[in-house]
Every structure is written in C-alpha cells, then in structure tokens.
Tab-separated table of C-alpha atoms and ligand atoms in Angstrom:
chain	number	residue	atom	x	y	z
D	1	UNK	CA	-58.879	-14.690	-16.390
D	2	UNK	CA	-60.428	-11.262	-15.841
D	3	UNK	CA	-57.864	-8.494	-14.960
D	4	UNK	CA	-59.660	-5.245	-15.155
D	5	UNK	CA	-57.743	-2.376	-13.372
D	6	UNK	CA	-54.901	-2.786	-10.869
D	7	UNK	CA	-55.146	-5.070	-7.992
D	8	UNK	CA	-52.203	-5.007	-5.669
D	9	UNK	CA	-53.799	-7.400	-3.250
D	10	UNK	CA	-51.977	-10.095	-5.034
D	11	UNK	CA	-48.673	-8.501	-4.046
D	12	UNK	CA	-49.487	-8.700	-0.337
D	13	UNK	CA	-50.704	-12.277	-0.635
D	14	UNK	CA	-47.456	-13.312	-2.266
D	15	UNK	CA	-45.085	-11.550	0.222
D	16	UNK	CA	-43.881	-14.798	1.725
D	17	UNK	CA	-43.154	-16.286	-1.691
D	18	UNK	CA	-41.426	-13.155	-2.898
D	19	UNK	CA	-39.440	-12.924	0.309
D	20	UNK	CA	-38.040	-16.349	-0.281
D	21	UNK	CA	-37.010	-15.217	-3.781
D	22	UNK	CA	-35.375	-12.161	-2.355
D	23	UNK	CA	-33.571	-14.463	0.100
D	24	UNK	CA	-31.992	-16.349	-2.802
D	25	UNK	CA	-31.093	-13.055	-4.551
D	26	UNK	CA	-29.429	-11.684	-1.496
D	27	UNK	CA	-27.665	-14.961	-0.797
D	28	UNK	CA	-26.284	-15.168	-4.320
D	29	UNK	CA	-25.215	-11.513	-4.148
D	30	UNK	CA	-23.498	-11.864	-0.741
D	31	UNK	CA	-21.736	-15.101	-1.568
D	32	UNK	CA	-20.859	-13.902	-5.014
D	33	UNK	CA	-19.306	-10.703	-3.661
D	34	UNK	CA	-17.442	-12.518	-0.809
D	35	UNK	CA	-16.051	-15.189	-3.156
D	36	UNK	CA	-15.395	-12.723	-5.998
D	37	UNK	CA	-13.582	-10.399	-3.637
D	38	UNK	CA	-11.346	-13.141	-2.236
D	39	UNK	CA	-10.517	-14.654	-5.617
D	40	UNK	CA	-10.304	-11.183	-7.180
D	41	UNK	CA	-7.747	-10.064	-4.601
D	42	UNK	CA	-5.675	-13.153	-5.253
D	43	UNK	CA	-5.845	-12.426	-8.955
D	44	UNK	CA	-4.783	-8.808	-8.364
D	45	UNK	CA	-1.801	-9.884	-6.247
D	46	UNK	CA	-0.868	-12.321	-9.014
D	47	UNK	CA	-1.142	-9.609	-11.645
D	48	UNK	CA	1.094	-7.316	-9.648
D	49	UNK	CA	3.503	-10.129	-8.702
D	50	UNK	CA	7.094	-9.914	-10.002
D	51	UNK	CA	6.766	-13.267	-11.689
D	52	UNK	CA	5.910	-12.842	-15.400
D	53	UNK	CA	4.144	-16.273	-15.757
D	54	UNK	CA	1.867	-15.500	-12.789
D	55	UNK	CA	0.966	-11.965	-13.914
D	56	UNK	CA	0.473	-13.125	-17.448
D	57	UNK	CA	-1.832	-15.975	-16.360
D	58	UNK	CA	-3.910	-13.652	-14.161
D	59	UNK	CA	-4.070	-11.036	-16.881
D	60	UNK	CA	-5.269	-13.501	-19.421
D	61	UNK	CA	-7.931	-14.725	-17.136
D	62	UNK	CA	-9.233	-11.260	-16.382
D	63	UNK	CA	-9.274	-10.192	-20.063
D	64	UNK	CA	-11.038	-13.476	-21.031
D	65	UNK	CA	-13.825	-13.090	-18.440
D	66	UNK	CA	-14.269	-9.408	-19.034
D	67	UNK	CA	-14.837	-10.170	-22.765
D	68	UNK	CA	-17.686	-12.667	-22.055
D	69	UNK	CA	-21.334	-11.937	-21.395
D	70	UNK	CA	-22.259	-13.039	-17.927
D	71	UNK	CA	-25.073	-15.188	-19.250
D	72	UNK	CA	-22.681	-17.176	-21.267
D	73	UNK	CA	-20.577	-17.869	-18.234
D	74	UNK	CA	-23.696	-19.046	-16.449
D	75	UNK	CA	-24.544	-21.338	-19.351
D	76	UNK	CA	-21.117	-22.898	-19.290
D	77	UNK	CA	-21.012	-23.775	-15.665
D	78	UNK	CA	-24.626	-25.058	-15.774
D	79	UNK	CA	-24.340	-27.087	-18.999
D	80	UNK	CA	-20.682	-27.744	-19.721
D	81	UNK	CA	-19.157	-28.327	-16.300
D	82	UNK	CA	-21.367	-31.284	-15.544
D	83	UNK	CA	-20.234	-32.811	-18.924
D	84	UNK	CA	-16.573	-32.309	-17.953
D	85	UNK	CA	-17.081	-33.580	-14.333
D	86	UNK	CA	-19.433	-36.270	-15.335
D	87	UNK	CA	-21.899	-35.271	-12.633
D	88	UNK	CA	-24.469	-32.639	-11.936
D	89	UNK	CA	-23.319	-29.862	-9.581
D	90	UNK	CA	-26.749	-28.384	-8.947
D	91	UNK	CA	-28.154	-25.134	-10.338
D	92	UNK	CA	-27.404	-23.039	-7.243
D	93	UNK	CA	-23.763	-24.202	-7.039
D	94	UNK	CA	-23.180	-23.738	-10.722
D	95	UNK	CA	-24.541	-20.157	-10.877
D	96	UNK	CA	-22.629	-19.276	-7.737
D	97	UNK	CA	-19.369	-20.507	-9.209
D	98	UNK	CA	-20.121	-18.621	-12.386
D	99	UNK	CA	-20.792	-15.363	-10.425
D	100	UNK	CA	-17.598	-15.820	-8.424
D	101	UNK	CA	-15.412	-16.467	-11.406
D	102	UNK	CA	-16.999	-13.667	-13.422
D	103	UNK	CA	-16.967	-11.052	-10.626
D	104	UNK	CA	-13.509	-11.925	-9.625
D	105	UNK	CA	-12.254	-10.605	-12.956
D	106	UNK	CA	-13.803	-7.212	-12.242
D	107	UNK	CA	-12.860	-7.164	-8.536
D	108	UNK	CA	-9.279	-7.918	-9.720
D	109	UNK	CA	-9.206	-4.762	-11.738
D	110	UNK	CA	-10.718	-2.800	-8.957
D	111	UNK	CA	-8.246	-4.164	-6.417
D	112	UNK	CA	-5.329	-3.656	-8.694
D	113	UNK	CA	-6.267	0.065	-9.097
D	114	UNK	CA	-6.738	0.080	-5.275
D	115	UNK	CA	-3.335	-1.341	-4.585
D	116	UNK	CA	-1.720	1.019	-7.041
D	117	UNK	CA	-3.530	3.918	-5.460
D	118	UNK	CA	-1.634	3.302	-2.220
D	119	UNK	CA	1.360	5.582	-2.302
D	120	UNK	CA	4.612	3.786	-3.087
D	121	UNK	CA	6.195	5.333	-0.069
D	122	UNK	CA	3.880	3.339	2.146
D	123	UNK	CA	5.253	0.026	0.713
D	124	UNK	CA	8.791	1.347	1.126
D	125	UNK	CA	8.055	2.282	4.732
D	126	UNK	CA	6.724	-1.230	5.480
D	127	UNK	CA	9.644	-2.927	3.753
D	128	UNK	CA	12.153	-0.632	5.505
D	129	UNK	CA	10.729	-1.867	8.855
D	130	UNK	CA	11.580	-5.455	7.831
D	131	UNK	CA	8.101	-6.599	6.882
D	132	UNK	CA	8.146	-9.354	4.322
D	133	UNK	CA	6.227	-8.831	1.012
D	134	UNK	CA	3.128	-10.781	2.227
D	135	UNK	CA	3.202	-9.028	5.617
D	136	UNK	CA	3.541	-5.673	3.917
D	137	UNK	CA	0.528	-6.470	1.735
D	138	UNK	CA	-1.547	-7.829	4.560
D	139	UNK	CA	-0.889	-5.063	7.153
D	140	UNK	CA	0.022	-1.993	5.156
D	141	UNK	CA	-1.068	-1.990	1.538
D	142	UNK	CA	-4.270	-4.026	1.287
D	143	UNK	CA	-6.135	-2.348	4.216
D	144	UNK	CA	-5.559	1.048	2.537
D	145	UNK	CA	-6.396	-0.302	-0.879
D	146	UNK	CA	-9.693	-1.723	0.443
D	147	UNK	CA	-10.466	1.520	2.127
D	148	UNK	CA	-9.837	3.515	-1.059
D	149	UNK	CA	-11.881	1.058	-3.056
D	150	UNK	CA	-14.965	0.637	-0.863
D	151	UNK	CA	-17.212	3.044	-2.827
D	152	UNK	CA	-16.494	1.375	-6.096
D	153	UNK	CA	-16.653	-2.131	-4.550
D	154	UNK	CA	-20.101	-1.290	-3.318
D	155	UNK	CA	-21.121	-0.022	-6.811
D	156	UNK	CA	-19.908	-3.258	-8.253
D	157	UNK	CA	-21.913	-5.192	-5.630
D	158	UNK	CA	-25.086	-3.297	-6.734
D	159	UNK	CA	-24.422	-4.365	-10.305
D	160	UNK	CA	-24.168	-7.963	-9.195
D	161	UNK	CA	-27.278	-7.691	-7.165
D	162	UNK	CA	-29.091	-6.699	-10.414
D	163	UNK	CA	-27.306	-9.350	-12.433
D	164	UNK	CA	-28.374	-12.202	-10.201
D	165	UNK	CA	-31.740	-11.918	-11.974
D	166	UNK	CA	-30.187	-13.812	-14.813
D	167	UNK	CA	-30.433	-17.036	-12.713
D	168	UNK	CA	-33.961	-17.471	-14.112
D	169	UNK	CA	-32.371	-19.070	-17.201
D	170	UNK	CA	-31.403	-22.164	-15.118
D	171	UNK	CA	-34.710	-22.228	-13.367
D	172	UNK	CA	-33.695	-20.799	-9.910
D	173	UNK	CA	-36.435	-18.747	-8.170
D	174	UNK	CA	-34.743	-15.557	-7.272
D	175	UNK	CA	-36.784	-12.474	-6.539
D	176	UNK	CA	-37.596	-11.613	-10.160
D	177	UNK	CA	-38.370	-15.105	-11.227
D	178	UNK	CA	-40.625	-15.637	-8.153
D	179	UNK	CA	-42.516	-12.465	-9.065
D	180	UNK	CA	-42.714	-13.636	-12.690
D	181	UNK	CA	-44.228	-16.954	-11.630
D	182	UNK	CA	-46.991	-15.199	-9.723
D	183	UNK	CA	-47.419	-12.600	-12.398
D	184	UNK	CA	-48.154	-15.285	-14.933
D	185	UNK	CA	-50.166	-17.722	-12.849
D	186	UNK	CA	-52.389	-14.949	-11.541
D	187	UNK	CA	-52.268	-12.894	-14.613
D	188	UNK	CA	-51.228	-9.843	-12.797
D	189	UNK	CA	-48.248	-8.840	-14.890
D	190	UNK	CA	-48.412	-5.070	-14.433
D	191	UNK	CA	-48.767	-5.242	-10.643
D	192	UNK	CA	-46.007	-7.647	-10.153
D	193	UNK	CA	-43.567	-6.014	-12.558
D	194	UNK	CA	-44.188	-2.619	-11.046
D	195	UNK	CA	-43.622	-4.070	-7.600
D	196	UNK	CA	-40.401	-5.744	-8.627
D	197	UNK	CA	-39.210	-2.472	-10.187
D	198	UNK	CA	-39.978	-0.545	-6.979
D	199	UNK	CA	-38.129	-2.992	-4.860
D	200	UNK	CA	-35.025	-3.036	-7.001
D	201	UNK	CA	-35.140	0.735	-7.288
D	202	UNK	CA	-35.446	1.178	-3.514
D	203	UNK	CA	-32.671	-1.202	-2.663
D	204	UNK	CA	-30.256	0.052	-5.281
D	205	UNK	CA	-30.962	3.698	-4.342
D	206	UNK	CA	-30.203	2.791	-0.777
D	207	UNK	CA	-26.980	1.202	-1.939
D	208	UNK	CA	-26.007	4.292	-3.941
D	209	UNK	CA	-26.802	6.384	-0.996
D	210	UNK	CA	-24.402	4.402	1.139
D	211	UNK	CA	-21.733	4.792	-1.607
D	212	UNK	CA	-22.120	8.545	-1.482
D	213	UNK	CA	-21.885	8.596	2.330
D	214	UNK	CA	-18.708	6.511	2.167
D	215	UNK	CA	-17.282	8.808	-0.371
D	216	UNK	CA	-18.024	11.781	1.776
D	217	UNK	CA	-16.602	10.118	4.805
D	218	UNK	CA	-13.289	9.271	3.142
D	219	UNK	CA	-13.082	12.681	1.497
D	220	UNK	CA	-12.822	14.158	4.950
D	221	UNK	CA	-9.863	12.045	6.013
V	1	UNK	CA	34.250	-3.752	-9.593
V	2	UNK	CA	37.517	-2.047	-10.276
V	3	UNK	CA	39.167	-2.626	-6.939
V	4	UNK	CA	42.510	-1.008	-7.934
V	5	UNK	CA	40.871	2.354	-8.227
V	6	UNK	CA	39.798	2.241	-4.640
V	7	UNK	CA	41.389	5.259	-2.979
V	8	UNK	CA	39.081	5.909	-0.159
V	9	UNK	CA	39.484	3.965	3.078
V	10	UNK	CA	36.661	1.468	2.941
V	11	UNK	CA	38.451	-1.459	4.697
V	12	UNK	CA	38.070	0.026	8.153
V	13	UNK	CA	35.428	-0.801	10.611
V	14	UNK	CA	32.596	0.708	8.638
V	15	UNK	CA	29.193	-0.656	9.590
V	16	UNK	CA	27.988	0.574	6.165
V	17	UNK	CA	30.435	-0.010	3.367
V	18	UNK	CA	29.708	1.037	-0.130
V	19	UNK	CA	32.224	0.281	-2.942
V	20	UNK	CA	31.896	1.437	-6.557
V	21	UNK	CA	28.202	1.305	-6.494
V	22	UNK	CA	26.476	2.175	-9.766
V	23	UNK	CA	22.794	2.116	-10.605
V	24	UNK	CA	20.872	2.792	-13.799
V	25	UNK	CA	17.170	3.414	-14.547
V	26	UNK	CA	17.250	2.181	-18.131
V	27	UNK	CA	19.899	4.256	-19.839
V	28	UNK	CA	19.930	6.844	-17.049
V	29	UNK	CA	22.710	6.481	-14.525
V	30	UNK	CA	21.479	7.551	-11.085
V	31	UNK	CA	24.492	6.423	-9.122
V	32	UNK	CA	27.978	6.500	-10.582
V	33	UNK	CA	30.745	4.622	-8.875
V	34	UNK	CA	29.855	5.680	-5.350
V	35	UNK	CA	32.270	4.592	-2.674
V	36	UNK	CA	32.032	5.588	0.977
V	37	UNK	CA	31.813	4.069	4.360
V	38	UNK	CA	30.177	5.010	7.645
V	39	UNK	CA	31.688	3.898	10.984
V	40	UNK	CA	29.757	2.921	13.996
V	41	UNK	CA	28.471	6.030	15.817
V	42	UNK	CA	29.261	8.308	12.892
V	43	UNK	CA	26.853	10.879	11.640
V	44	UNK	CA	27.098	11.601	7.864
V	45	UNK	CA	25.048	14.305	6.209
V	46	UNK	CA	24.452	14.067	2.463
V	47	UNK	CA	23.553	17.066	0.392
V	48	UNK	CA	23.467	18.007	-3.242
V	49	UNK	CA	21.156	19.417	-5.880
V	50	UNK	CA	17.757	17.906	-6.631
V	51	UNK	CA	18.004	14.764	-8.742
V	52	UNK	CA	21.663	14.145	-7.757
V	53	UNK	CA	20.802	10.707	-6.396
V	54	UNK	CA	20.724	11.357	-2.609
V	55	UNK	CA	17.515	9.427	-2.010
V	56	UNK	CA	18.729	6.632	-4.217
V	57	UNK	CA	22.087	6.409	-2.386
V	58	UNK	CA	20.088	5.910	0.880
V	59	UNK	CA	17.651	3.411	-0.582
V	60	UNK	CA	20.238	1.078	-1.972
V	61	UNK	CA	21.798	0.631	1.523
V	62	UNK	CA	18.793	-1.195	2.849
V	63	UNK	CA	17.957	-2.793	-0.474
V	64	UNK	CA	14.778	-0.810	-1.103
V	65	UNK	CA	16.266	-0.102	-4.531
V	66	UNK	CA	18.485	-2.657	-6.374
V	67	UNK	CA	21.817	-1.626	-7.865
V	68	UNK	CA	23.688	-3.070	-10.735
V	69	UNK	CA	27.365	-2.671	-9.902
V	70	UNK	CA	29.558	-2.586	-6.896
V	71	UNK	CA	29.061	-3.924	-3.403
V	72	UNK	CA	27.431	-2.727	-0.248
V	73	UNK	CA	27.704	-4.362	3.076
V	74	UNK	CA	25.837	-3.530	6.260
V	75	UNK	CA	27.407	-4.936	9.448
V	76	UNK	CA	29.323	-7.341	7.250
V	77	UNK	CA	26.358	-8.567	5.340
V	78	UNK	CA	26.200	-8.105	1.672
V	79	UNK	CA	23.091	-6.230	0.658
V	80	UNK	CA	23.184	-7.153	-3.055
V	81	UNK	CA	23.674	-10.817	-2.407
V	82	UNK	CA	20.570	-12.797	-3.574
V	83	UNK	CA	20.812	-15.096	-0.548
V	84	UNK	CA	20.682	-12.236	1.969
V	85	UNK	CA	17.524	-12.218	4.050
V	86	UNK	CA	16.612	-8.567	3.194
V	87	UNK	CA	13.670	-8.216	5.578
V	88	UNK	CA	15.947	-9.241	8.453
V	89	UNK	CA	18.659	-6.906	7.346
V	90	UNK	CA	16.228	-3.993	6.909
V	91	UNK	CA	14.849	-4.526	10.437
V	92	UNK	CA	18.234	-3.588	11.693
V	93	UNK	CA	18.288	-0.291	9.834
V	94	UNK	CA	15.767	2.410	10.657
V	95	UNK	CA	14.462	4.644	7.950
V	96	UNK	CA	12.835	8.000	8.092
V	97	UNK	CA	11.171	9.509	4.984
V	98	UNK	CA	10.540	13.025	3.783
V	99	UNK	CA	6.748	12.434	3.863
V	100	UNK	CA	6.758	10.528	7.161
V	101	UNK	CA	4.905	7.575	5.712
V	102	UNK	CA	3.119	6.714	8.857
V	103	UNK	CA	0.449	4.092	8.147
V	104	UNK	CA	-2.792	6.162	7.964
V	105	UNK	CA	-5.200	3.391	8.773
V	106	UNK	CA	-3.883	2.550	12.194
V	107	UNK	CA	-3.309	4.461	15.400
V	108	UNK	CA	0.071	6.004	16.437
V	109	UNK	CA	0.573	3.193	18.938
V	110	UNK	CA	-0.180	0.581	16.380
V	111	UNK	CA	2.176	2.207	13.915
V	112	UNK	CA	5.013	1.806	16.356
V	113	UNK	CA	3.936	-1.675	17.475
V	114	UNK	CA	3.294	-3.251	14.145
V	115	UNK	CA	6.863	-4.276	13.062
V	116	UNK	CA	7.965	-5.040	16.602
V	117	UNK	CA	5.376	-7.682	16.788
V	118	UNK	CA	5.356	-9.004	13.172
V	119	UNK	CA	9.119	-8.823	12.532
V	120	UNK	CA	10.797	-9.074	15.984
V	121	UNK	CA	8.105	-11.332	17.399
V	122	UNK	CA	7.587	-9.207	20.529
V	123	UNK	CA	4.560	-9.781	22.670
V	124	UNK	CA	1.855	-7.225	22.683
V	125	UNK	CA	2.676	-5.746	26.072
V	126	UNK	CA	6.407	-5.838	25.339
V	127	UNK	CA	5.848	-3.950	22.095
V	128	UNK	CA	3.510	-1.529	23.926
V	129	UNK	CA	6.026	-0.797	26.660
V	130	UNK	CA	8.808	-0.113	24.142
V	131	UNK	CA	6.465	2.089	22.158
V	132	UNK	CA	5.573	4.027	25.269
V	133	UNK	CA	9.245	4.549	26.128
V	134	UNK	CA	9.844	5.926	22.683
V	135	UNK	CA	6.835	8.096	22.553
V	136	UNK	CA	7.876	9.622	25.848
V	137	UNK	CA	11.268	10.256	24.352
V	138	UNK	CA	9.794	12.158	21.384
V	139	UNK	CA	7.326	13.851	23.747
V	140	UNK	CA	4.146	12.391	22.272
V	141	UNK	CA	2.661	9.924	24.783
V	142	UNK	CA	-0.629	11.676	24.801
V	143	UNK	CA	-1.033	11.298	21.117
V	144	UNK	CA	-0.816	7.436	21.122
V	145	UNK	CA	-4.404	6.690	20.357
V	146	UNK	CA	-4.779	9.203	17.561
V	147	UNK	CA	-4.451	8.536	13.935
V	148	UNK	CA	-1.587	9.995	11.886
V	149	UNK	CA	-3.721	12.523	10.012
V	150	UNK	CA	-4.697	14.124	13.351
V	151	UNK	CA	-1.103	15.054	14.090
V	152	UNK	CA	0.975	17.937	12.819
V	153	UNK	CA	3.767	17.239	10.308
V	154	UNK	CA	6.439	17.665	12.990
V	155	UNK	CA	4.565	15.332	15.362
V	156	UNK	CA	4.174	12.742	12.603
V	157	UNK	CA	7.883	12.857	11.830
V	158	UNK	CA	8.721	12.295	15.494
V	159	UNK	CA	6.446	9.337	15.563
V	160	UNK	CA	8.131	7.999	12.420
V	161	UNK	CA	11.532	8.296	14.185
V	162	UNK	CA	10.043	6.504	17.217
V	163	UNK	CA	8.731	3.736	14.894
V	164	UNK	CA	12.200	3.316	13.468
V	165	UNK	CA	13.870	3.240	16.818
V	166	UNK	CA	11.376	0.675	18.166
V	167	UNK	CA	13.159	-1.905	16.126
V	168	UNK	CA	16.397	-1.186	18.084
V	169	UNK	CA	18.255	-0.606	14.759
V	170	UNK	CA	22.022	-0.400	14.496
V	171	UNK	CA	21.823	2.566	12.151
V	172	UNK	CA	19.266	5.090	11.030
V	173	UNK	CA	18.796	6.505	7.538
V	174	UNK	CA	17.010	9.830	7.076
V	175	UNK	CA	15.897	11.046	3.741
V	176	UNK	CA	15.150	14.840	3.971
V	177	UNK	CA	13.339	14.403	7.212
V	178	UNK	CA	12.448	18.107	7.619
V	179	UNK	CA	11.936	19.343	4.090
V	180	UNK	CA	8.276	18.667	4.010
V	181	UNK	CA	7.729	20.497	7.366
V	182	UNK	CA	6.531	24.047	8.088
V	183	UNK	CA	9.539	26.063	9.291
V	184	UNK	CA	8.320	26.237	12.910
V	185	UNK	CA	8.294	22.431	13.109
V	186	UNK	CA	11.678	21.776	11.777
V	187	UNK	CA	13.531	22.210	15.110
V	188	UNK	CA	11.413	19.759	17.109
V	189	UNK	CA	12.457	17.091	14.621
V	190	UNK	CA	16.113	18.232	14.477
V	191	UNK	CA	16.250	18.218	18.278
V	192	UNK	CA	15.196	14.618	18.410
V	193	UNK	CA	17.779	13.698	15.778
V	194	UNK	CA	20.533	15.739	17.505
V	195	UNK	CA	19.869	13.910	20.759
V	196	UNK	CA	20.012	10.600	18.904
V	197	UNK	CA	23.318	11.548	17.303
V	198	UNK	CA	24.757	12.494	20.802
V	199	UNK	CA	23.864	9.042	22.092
V	200	UNK	CA	25.991	7.495	19.467
V	201	UNK	CA	23.510	6.352	16.861
V	202	UNK	CA	25.035	5.685	13.469
V	203	UNK	CA	23.225	7.986	11.127
V	204	UNK	CA	23.122	8.952	7.400
V	205	UNK	CA	21.039	11.998	6.824
V	206	UNK	CA	20.035	13.502	3.469
V	207	UNK	CA	19.547	17.109	4.495
V	208	UNK	CA	20.009	20.650	3.480
V	209	UNK	CA	19.925	21.865	7.072
V	210	UNK	CA	23.467	23.095	7.235
V	211	UNK	CA	23.047	24.291	10.818
V	212	UNK	CA	22.301	20.678	11.818
V	213	UNK	CA	25.265	19.424	9.793
V	214	UNK	CA	27.625	21.903	11.479
V	215	UNK	CA	26.313	20.905	14.890
V	216	UNK	CA	26.215	17.111	14.684
V	217	UNK	CA	27.763	15.793	11.490
V	218	UNK	CA	31.105	14.077	11.522
V	219	UNK	CA	31.288	14.018	7.772
V	220	UNK	CA	29.517	15.643	4.885
V	221	UNK	CA	29.002	14.057	1.539
V	222	UNK	CA	28.209	16.231	-1.454
V	223	UNK	CA	26.556	14.648	-4.459
V	224	UNK	CA	26.070	15.802	-7.971
V	225	UNK	CA	24.777	13.890	-11.000
V	226	UNK	CA	24.992	10.477	-9.315
V	227	UNK	CA	28.515	11.010	-8.093
V	228	UNK	CA	29.984	11.526	-4.665
V	229	UNK	CA	31.796	14.763	-5.475
V	230	UNK	CA	32.992	15.438	-1.966
V	231	UNK	CA	33.316	13.258	1.084
V	232	UNK	CA	35.014	15.201	3.800
V	233	UNK	CA	35.005	15.754	7.483
V	234	UNK	CA	32.785	18.520	8.672
V	235	UNK	CA	35.656	20.886	9.351
V	236	UNK	CA	37.201	20.325	5.951
V	237	UNK	CA	33.813	20.610	4.269
V	238	UNK	CA	32.835	23.890	5.746
V	239	UNK	CA	36.402	25.219	5.980
V	240	UNK	CA	38.048	24.830	2.632
V	241	UNK	CA	37.360	25.998	-0.903
V	242	UNK	CA	35.838	23.432	-3.266
V	243	UNK	CA	34.692	22.786	-6.841
V	244	UNK	CA	32.552	25.367	-8.490
V	245	UNK	CA	29.289	23.463	-8.407
V	246	UNK	CA	29.537	22.445	-4.850
V	247	UNK	CA	30.531	26.043	-3.893
V	248	UNK	CA	27.623	27.497	-5.806
V	249	UNK	CA	25.220	24.977	-4.351
V	250	UNK	CA	26.467	25.408	-0.879
V	251	UNK	CA	26.292	29.218	-1.056
V	252	UNK	CA	22.664	28.869	-2.123
V	253	UNK	CA	21.630	26.714	0.774
V	254	UNK	CA	23.618	28.529	3.321
V	255	UNK	CA	21.911	31.799	2.396
V	256	UNK	CA	18.406	30.928	3.456
E	1	ATP	N1	11.913	4.962	-10.588
E	1	ATP	C1	12.686	5.814	-11.243
E	1	ATP	N2	12.739	5.707	-12.662
E	1	ATP	C2	13.491	6.512	-13.402
E	1	ATP	N3	14.201	7.539	-12.857
E	1	ATP	C3	14.169	7.706	-11.557
E	1	ATP	C4	13.388	6.853	-10.705
E	1	ATP	N4	13.580	7.312	-9.397
E	1	ATP	C5	14.422	8.331	-9.469
E	1	ATP	N5	14.834	8.578	-10.733
E	1	ATP	C6	15.696	9.659	-11.180
E	1	ATP	O1	16.957	9.458	-10.549
E	1	ATP	C7	17.533	10.716	-10.203
E	1	ATP	C8	17.932	10.656	-8.765
E	1	ATP	O2	16.785	10.562	-7.915
E	1	ATP	P1	16.902	10.779	-6.381
E	1	ATP	O3	15.454	10.736	-5.962
E	1	ATP	O4	17.813	9.839	-5.808
E	1	ATP	O5	17.446	12.283	-6.316
E	1	ATP	P2	17.556	13.199	-5.017
E	1	ATP	O6	18.988	13.653	-4.985
E	1	ATP	O7	17.045	12.548	-3.829
E	1	ATP	O8	16.612	14.420	-5.424
E	1	ATP	P3	15.678	15.291	-4.536
E	1	ATP	O9	16.526	16.329	-3.836
E	1	ATP	O10	14.754	15.902	-5.515
E	1	ATP	O11	15.052	14.404	-3.569
E	1	ATP	C9	16.578	11.756	-10.550
E	1	ATP	O12	16.912	12.345	-11.800
E	1	ATP	C10	15.252	11.034	-10.814
E	1	ATP	O13	14.423	11.658	-11.782
E	2	MG	MG1	15.350	12.754	-2.640
C-alpha cells in the first residue's frame, strides 16, 4: 500500500472503532480501581488487625503480588485459572480479576499508609465514645484515611489506566489495540500511534491536573 | 495484687476504683502500684511533671490503654476483665483530650450526634435535640453546621465536652483540656467544666490549672514517675508541706 506523507483522515474515519476501544479501556480502569480499592481496603484492615495470622497472610499476599510483573499475573489468570477451574472464564473476566488482585496489593499499601496517617488521638476519641472497632474504622478513621489518600489514589488510577493497554496480550481490543489494528490494516502506523500518544497524554495530564487540584484543596484545610 | 498493703480506703462507694495498678511499656514502668478511688460527684484533679503517667492513668480507666497488674472497676464493672464489653463501658465515661480530637471530616452537629446514634441507638431527631441542648449549654448553637477547623481552639474544646456529655455519661475524664489553648481561651473552657462540677458530675481532670483545682476540686492527686505520690483533699494539698519534688513542682506551676 502507498503511504506517502501523513494522512490523518484515517483517524477521523476510525473514531467509532477507537471510541469502542476507549470504552473498554475506561471500563477496565474503573472496575479495576473499584474492585482493587475495596479488596485493598480489606487487605489493609487485615494487615493492621491485631491478629497475627491475618496480618501475616495479608502481608504475604501484598509482598507476593508486588514482586510480580503485571503481565505475568494477566497470563496466570488467562491461561492457568481455566486449567484449575476446568472451564474458560473469558478474556475480559480474567484480565479484570488479574487487575483487581494486582491493584489491591498496591491499594493496600496506600490505604495502610492512609490509615496510619490518621492521628492516633482520633481513634482514641472514637473508642472513648463507645464506638466498636468496626464502627470506629467506618465512621472515623477510614473517611479521613481516604481523604488523605485521594491524590495518591488518583495517581495510582492513572497508572492502571496506562497498564490496561497490556490486555492486548489476550486479544482484547482496548484503545491501544484498536488503534493498532487500524494502523496495521490501513498501513497508517505513524498517524495512529501519534494519535494514541496524544490521547493518552491528554487524559493523563488531565488526571495529574486533578491530583494537583486536590492536593491544593486539602492543603488549605 | 498485694491486697494486704492496701492502706487507702478503696472499699467505699467509689464509682471509679483503682487498686495496685501497674503498667509497663516493655521494660519501662509507666504506672507503679497506683491505688485511688473517686466517689460519685467527686472532682479529682491530677497533676505532676511531664511523663509522670497522668495521661496513662486516665486512659487505663476506660480501657483505652491496657494494664498488666491490679484491678480497676468502673461502677462495679471490671475494666481489665476480658469479658467486659468495653465499648459499652466507655460509652458511660466521657473523655476530653488535650487536642480536642473532634472529627475533622464531619460538622459540629454530626460530631455530637455520631455516637449517640451509633452507640446509644438514638433516632436522628432525638440525637439532634440532645445535641442542640448541649450546644446551647456551651454557647455554640450558631456553630453547629461548621466544621471543626473553622472553630477556635476554645470553641472546639467546648464542642468536645458537649460531645462527651451527649452520651449522658456517669463520669467525665479530662486530659489537660486547656493546655493546648491560647491563654485567652482557657477560661471559657474552665467555666464550662466548673459548671459541670457544680452540677455534681464525677470528674477526673489532669490539669495544671491550680486556680481551677482550688475552686472546684475535692481532691488533688500528685504523680511522679508513675506513682501516686500524694492523694489528698484540696485543703490538705494546698495547706500542708510536702515532699521535695512535689513542693518544687507545685511552686513552679503556681508561679505562672
Ligand atoms: N506508647 C508508648 N510506648 C512507650 N512509652 C510510652 C508510650 N506512651 C507513653 N509512654 C511513656 O510513658 C510515660 C508516661 O506517659 P504519659 O503520657 O502518661 O505522661 P503524662 O504525665 O501525661 O505526661 P505529659 O504531661 O507530657 O502529658 C512517658 O515517659 C512516656 O514517654
Ligand atoms: Mg499527658
């Protein structure tokens, strides 16, 4: 095929296809964050729990997943879990589980730092009022921990947003892979890769901007 | 532990009874064989040098800190007993901290309502009414929708007292309630506490405000190096000569 000069027409023609890819990227990011946050918070509570077995188990989990490359975790859930379960779980489900399990290890450490950043006097105050440990966590400590951690949680979300591009290894058409398909079939590699770069750059810059805003906002309080 | 050495009268009607309580942080002994009791309606002021264990003495009473030896009972319930429902016990003892410890992420009203609803199971409007009564009492009704950071230190501490009172506690513990305040705000807090004492609230107050102690205390406890060195009625405490360290300490805090 002839490809003299740049021709960005192809980009406009493929907007619907790219948008669909972006939809998958965002869906994976949002579900990965939500699931990772919930599971990560549970892990953080376990790590800080006064029961040695629980905190040891959670600690081992976290250290283990933080030592693994994400792509390896994706491979496991895609290739190995079906072998164990004896049935396919589908590419989307398997990468989503992989993301959640992986991200939870990082969110756990973030939440743990967040919980520890809440002044110990706050926990005393809640306990002194008669709140039980779970109530104290739920109404006093965690809301403050989350608030302190929002900027770094958002930063971590941006990293996940970029990491979702790895799903091409299991054949899912996220934003990058969709662009790649068109780039190759239309032989417009430069145009498509430049476009992809601009979109990632724009979205991540916007995210970083939000992080800075949040940091400023909390610095005032 | 060693019941025969018990010379203080602790078998009276004390709502708070502490016998031979010792506590260690590792090798370091924070509380050494502390025995005292506080009767219903009594106001006891605790003073002593920094690091002498005053805060710890207060915190073991409602089980915020564990202790290794001795017994503490509150209203007949053993604090150190593993089967004791500590959250329930704590809800009957109000506590006020040096740094107020209002919850910064919720409004003043919500600060006072939270435990009423979650611990006592009060309905929203019930809790709100009780909160309003108490805010009125500490003179802060117009601040109810603000957040803690928007209030002055003195105002925050008055809210903290209201938050404690909202649980209708049988006793109140204060840990240096005025020492983080600017001088001009100390009195607004002491006034609330004085009024509370006059109404018959049982109070244990860690404080170096000797004017307050002279006005409202029934007894004064002096601590040093984890020990209760003196435990005397107010008149005895301020009237008679005492050990060197207590004398030295007292002369220091009475001079400013
Ligand atoms: N968690 C802890 N681990 C180890 N040592 C501690 C801990 N908490 C307190 N201590 C020590 O116990 C001693 C008594 O502390 P406490 O806070 O009861 O003293 P205090 O009389 O209230 O002092 P201050 O007037 O400074 O408030 C201090 O020497 C302190 O360093
Ligand atoms: Mg103290």
